[in-house]
Tab-separated table of C-alpha atoms in Angstrom:
chain	number	residue	atom	x	y	z
A	1	UNK	CA	105.322	114.184	118.057
A	2	UNK	CA	105.094	112.500	114.669
A	3	UNK	CA	101.465	111.509	114.837
A	4	UNK	CA	99.128	111.351	111.902
A	5	UNK	CA	95.600	110.231	112.746
A	6	UNK	CA	93.049	108.673	110.435
A	7	UNK	CA	89.374	107.872	110.798
A	8	UNK	CA	87.643	105.541	110.525
A	9	UNK	CA	89.935	102.569	111.187
A	10	UNK	CA	87.674	100.232	109.260
A	11	UNK	CA	84.973	100.956	106.682
A	12	UNK	CA	82.592	98.668	104.830
A	13	UNK	CA	80.582	100.229	102.042
A	14	UNK	CA	78.406	99.229	99.142
A	15	UNK	CA	79.104	100.246	95.580
A	16	UNK	CA	76.383	102.908	95.665
A	17	UNK	CA	77.440	104.491	98.952
A	18	UNK	CA	79.220	107.797	99.515
A	19	UNK	CA	81.716	107.924	102.345
A	20	UNK	CA	84.733	109.973	103.393
A	21	UNK	CA	88.090	109.131	104.922
A	22	UNK	CA	89.686	111.693	107.186
A	23	UNK	CA	93.303	112.429	108.050
A	24	UNK	CA	94.709	114.935	110.516
A	25	UNK	CA	98.163	116.069	111.575
A	26	UNK	CA	99.261	118.811	113.947
A	27	UNK	CA	102.967	118.844	113.186
A	28	UNK	CA	102.794	121.922	110.973
A	29	UNK	CA	103.543	119.792	107.941
A	30	UNK	CA	102.723	121.436	104.628
A	31	UNK	CA	102.606	118.354	102.410
A	32	UNK	CA	100.008	115.597	102.767
A	33	UNK	CA	99.553	112.397	100.809
A	34	UNK	CA	97.053	109.637	100.105
A	35	UNK	CA	98.347	106.156	99.348
A	36	UNK	CA	96.532	102.930	98.547
A	37	UNK	CA	98.018	99.620	99.678
A	38	UNK	CA	96.857	96.152	98.708
A	39	UNK	CA	97.871	93.089	100.723
A	40	UNK	CA	101.546	92.142	100.384
A	41	UNK	CA	102.177	95.088	98.057
A	42	UNK	CA	103.940	98.391	98.664
A	43	UNK	CA	101.959	101.624	99.085
A	44	UNK	CA	100.940	103.291	95.807
A	45	UNK	CA	100.753	107.060	95.672
A	46	UNK	CA	97.352	108.514	94.819
A	47	UNK	CA	97.443	112.247	95.592
A	48	UNK	CA	99.813	114.870	96.970
A	49	UNK	CA	98.784	118.186	98.479
A	50	UNK	CA	101.455	120.804	98.887
A	51	UNK	CA	100.564	123.972	100.816
A	52	UNK	CA	96.883	122.976	100.583
A	53	UNK	CA	96.956	122.731	96.792
A	54	UNK	CA	96.710	119.507	94.839
A	55	UNK	CA	100.121	119.027	93.253
A	56	UNK	CA	100.037	115.400	92.139
A	57	UNK	CA	97.152	113.210	90.982
A	58	UNK	CA	98.442	109.819	89.887
A	59	UNK	CA	95.673	109.306	87.324
A	60	UNK	CA	93.309	108.201	90.053
A	61	UNK	CA	89.709	107.464	88.959
A	62	UNK	CA	87.245	110.256	89.686
A	63	UNK	CA	85.330	108.069	92.130
A	64	UNK	CA	88.119	109.119	94.544
A	65	UNK	CA	88.003	112.828	95.299
A	66	UNK	CA	90.565	114.426	97.630
A	67	UNK	CA	90.031	117.595	99.596
A	68	UNK	CA	92.330	119.657	101.802
A	69	UNK	CA	90.141	122.003	103.907
A	70	UNK	CA	93.161	123.412	105.779
A	71	UNK	CA	96.807	122.686	106.427
A	72	UNK	CA	96.034	120.091	109.117
A	73	UNK	CA	93.263	118.136	107.432
A	74	UNK	CA	93.028	115.912	104.400
A	75	UNK	CA	89.901	114.106	103.262
A	76	UNK	CA	89.269	111.459	100.648
A	77	UNK	CA	85.691	111.343	99.392
A	78	UNK	CA	84.542	108.011	98.008
A	79	UNK	CA	81.638	107.461	95.644
A	80	UNK	CA	80.530	104.519	93.509
A	81	UNK	CA	83.547	102.413	94.401
A	82	UNK	CA	84.266	98.985	92.995
A	83	UNK	CA	85.184	95.832	94.962
A	84	UNK	CA	88.743	96.072	93.612
A	85	UNK	CA	89.076	99.377	95.484
A	86	UNK	CA	89.146	97.412	98.738
A	87	UNK	CA	92.524	98.144	100.316
A	88	UNK	CA	94.313	99.902	103.153
A	89	UNK	CA	94.238	103.665	102.561
A	90	UNK	CA	97.173	105.449	104.141
A	91	UNK	CA	97.577	109.129	104.769
A	92	UNK	CA	101.035	110.598	105.246
A	93	UNK	CA	102.486	114.027	105.866
A	94	UNK	CA	105.885	115.665	105.598
A	95	UNK	CA	107.302	119.073	106.445
A	96	UNK	CA	107.590	119.957	102.812
A	97	UNK	CA	107.088	118.116	99.543
A	98	UNK	CA	110.759	117.376	98.841
A	99	UNK	CA	113.615	115.702	100.756
A	100	UNK	CA	111.398	115.287	103.755
A	101	UNK	CA	110.499	112.203	105.712
A	102	UNK	CA	106.904	111.131	105.272
A	103	UNK	CA	105.094	110.023	108.417
A	104	UNK	CA	102.176	107.679	107.966
A	105	UNK	CA	98.874	107.428	109.752
A	106	UNK	CA	97.483	104.046	110.875
A	107	UNK	CA	95.355	103.723	107.755
A	108	UNK	CA	91.716	102.998	107.007
A	109	UNK	CA	90.957	99.439	105.956
A	110	UNK	CA	88.237	99.699	103.327
A	111	UNK	CA	86.039	96.864	102.112
A	112	UNK	CA	83.743	97.504	99.159
A	113	UNK	CA	80.933	95.005	98.749
B	1	UNK	CA	111.072	106.397	86.507
B	2	UNK	CA	112.242	104.118	89.254
B	3	UNK	CA	113.107	100.485	89.582
B	4	UNK	CA	113.539	99.304	93.162
B	5	UNK	CA	114.416	95.731	93.980
B	6	UNK	CA	114.316	93.923	97.324
B	7	UNK	CA	114.377	90.217	98.197
B	8	UNK	CA	110.950	89.044	99.300
B	9	UNK	CA	111.368	87.070	102.500
B	10	UNK	CA	113.924	85.900	105.036
B	11	UNK	CA	113.858	84.030	108.327
B	12	UNK	CA	116.285	84.703	111.163
B	13	UNK	CA	116.739	83.635	114.771
B	14	UNK	CA	116.147	85.825	117.785
B	15	UNK	CA	119.383	87.581	118.784
B	16	UNK	CA	120.911	87.249	115.324
B	17	UNK	CA	121.848	89.923	112.782
B	18	UNK	CA	120.042	90.269	109.469
B	19	UNK	CA	120.888	92.434	106.456
B	20	UNK	CA	118.182	93.518	104.035
B	21	UNK	CA	119.373	94.768	100.667
B	22	UNK	CA	117.821	97.230	98.269
B	23	UNK	CA	118.994	98.189	94.799
B	24	UNK	CA	117.503	101.020	92.848
B	25	UNK	CA	117.629	102.819	89.540
B	26	UNK	CA	116.138	106.284	89.388
B	27	UNK	CA	116.302	109.208	87.022
B	28	UNK	CA	117.034	111.490	89.996
B	29	UNK	CA	117.847	110.796	93.635
B	30	UNK	CA	116.810	112.806	96.679
B	31	UNK	CA	117.346	110.242	99.395
B	32	UNK	CA	116.468	106.715	100.455
B	33	UNK	CA	114.175	105.779	103.312
B	34	UNK	CA	113.629	102.568	105.225
B	35	UNK	CA	110.252	101.862	106.780
B	36	UNK	CA	109.053	99.015	108.991
B	37	UNK	CA	105.508	97.774	108.504
B	38	UNK	CA	103.794	95.238	110.746
B	39	UNK	CA	100.911	93.342	109.197
B	40	UNK	CA	97.806	95.509	108.939
B	41	UNK	CA	99.560	98.580	110.304
B	42	UNK	CA	101.060	101.738	108.831
B	43	UNK	CA	104.690	101.995	107.740
B	44	UNK	CA	106.903	103.408	110.491
B	45	UNK	CA	109.931	105.512	109.564
B	46	UNK	CA	113.264	103.907	110.466
B	47	UNK	CA	116.023	105.772	108.646
B	48	UNK	CA	116.960	108.228	105.914
B	49	UNK	CA	120.168	108.272	103.870
B	50	UNK	CA	121.022	110.913	101.309
B	51	UNK	CA	124.840	110.802	101.510
B	52	UNK	CA	127.040	107.729	101.134
B	53	UNK	CA	127.891	105.843	104.271
B	54	UNK	CA	126.428	104.260	107.328
B	55	UNK	CA	123.780	105.762	109.605
B	56	UNK	CA	123.411	104.036	112.964
B	57	UNK	CA	120.344	104.270	115.157
B	58	UNK	CA	120.323	101.860	118.043
B	59	UNK	CA	119.882	98.283	116.812
B	60	UNK	CA	119.200	99.475	113.257
B	61	UNK	CA	121.792	100.768	110.789
B	62	UNK	CA	121.346	101.813	107.185
B	63	UNK	CA	124.007	102.089	104.507
B	64	UNK	CA	123.948	103.883	101.170
B	65	UNK	CA	126.158	103.811	98.088
B	66	UNK	CA	124.795	106.233	95.494
B	67	UNK	CA	127.294	105.205	92.819
B	68	UNK	CA	126.137	101.586	93.092
B	69	UNK	CA	122.439	102.380	93.565
B	70	UNK	CA	122.521	100.204	96.654
B	71	UNK	CA	121.402	100.369	100.257
B	72	UNK	CA	121.072	97.919	103.107
B	73	UNK	CA	119.324	97.893	106.448
B	74	UNK	CA	121.093	96.014	109.225
B	75	UNK	CA	119.060	94.732	112.140
B	76	UNK	CA	121.097	93.618	115.150
B	77	UNK	CA	120.094	91.627	118.241
B	78	UNK	CA	116.878	90.578	116.567
B	79	UNK	CA	113.759	90.513	118.696
B	80	UNK	CA	110.456	88.775	118.004
B	81	UNK	CA	108.792	92.173	117.544
B	82	UNK	CA	111.115	92.821	114.585
B	83	UNK	CA	109.034	90.374	112.526
B	84	UNK	CA	107.646	92.731	109.897
B	85	UNK	CA	107.968	93.878	106.326
B	86	UNK	CA	110.833	96.281	105.657
B	87	UNK	CA	110.244	98.732	102.840
B	88	UNK	CA	112.944	100.553	100.956
B	89	UNK	CA	111.727	103.804	99.347
B	90	UNK	CA	113.558	106.210	97.077
B	91	UNK	CA	112.647	109.887	96.725
B	92	UNK	CA	112.899	110.816	93.073
B	93	UNK	CA	114.463	114.249	92.587
B	94	UNK	CA	112.661	114.793	89.321
B	95	UNK	CA	109.088	114.429	90.512
B	96	UNK	CA	109.382	114.351	94.329
B	97	UNK	CA	107.577	111.038	94.431
B	98	UNK	CA	108.486	108.402	97.001
B	99	UNK	CA	108.801	105.086	95.170
B	100	UNK	CA	108.573	101.981	97.314
B	101	UNK	CA	110.175	98.610	96.777
B	102	UNK	CA	107.995	95.538	97.261
B	103	UNK	CA	109.248	95.073	100.811
B	104	UNK	CA	111.180	92.311	102.510
B	105	UNK	CA	109.276	90.143	104.980
B	106	UNK	CA	111.491	89.254	107.949
B	107	UNK	CA	110.311	86.423	110.182
B	108	UNK	CA	112.079	86.113	113.537
B	109	UNK	CA	111.968	82.689	115.144
B	110	UNK	CA	112.943	81.727	118.714
């Protein structure tokens, strides 16, 4: 089983809204990732959690706030987003943070109006 | 840092063979991954190479030459469902980041 699940599948929000994206995996993976992907572009790394601790923040604006409540869950809290933040947000997980295959969830397609 | 280069698009006929190339320059190397991504969907893992040579997995094979900073993905007996973007990604040993190439869009025609 290499399944990573994400909810919601689609999200439309205004610039003043607060929303959260959720990601879950039950493979016992200890590294989890958030990526942002714009149309016809490759995924861009945003955050990495390793053993439930934030290990990489790729200079992401503070309007994106990650949270790892436990080893199976990863959230991305959104607040005061801009229209240019509209994208596909992908969660991935791997057994460990190095040399390991990352498995991606189906993504949340976000539209900011 | 990383510099990963892939051609952008190619068209091939059903049943044919297509080779997708990827060249890379990284400060450290911990392996190269190939992912398939259908439009609007998540990337799906296809293969992983960390040593030189060819890895075969059904209709898909991936080759790596670390000295040349070069990999290719070979798709045999193309099917319509193989129409997708194919992403090459290199795991940097220095920072454990997975750096993606821009992807190669393969269009399979009857």
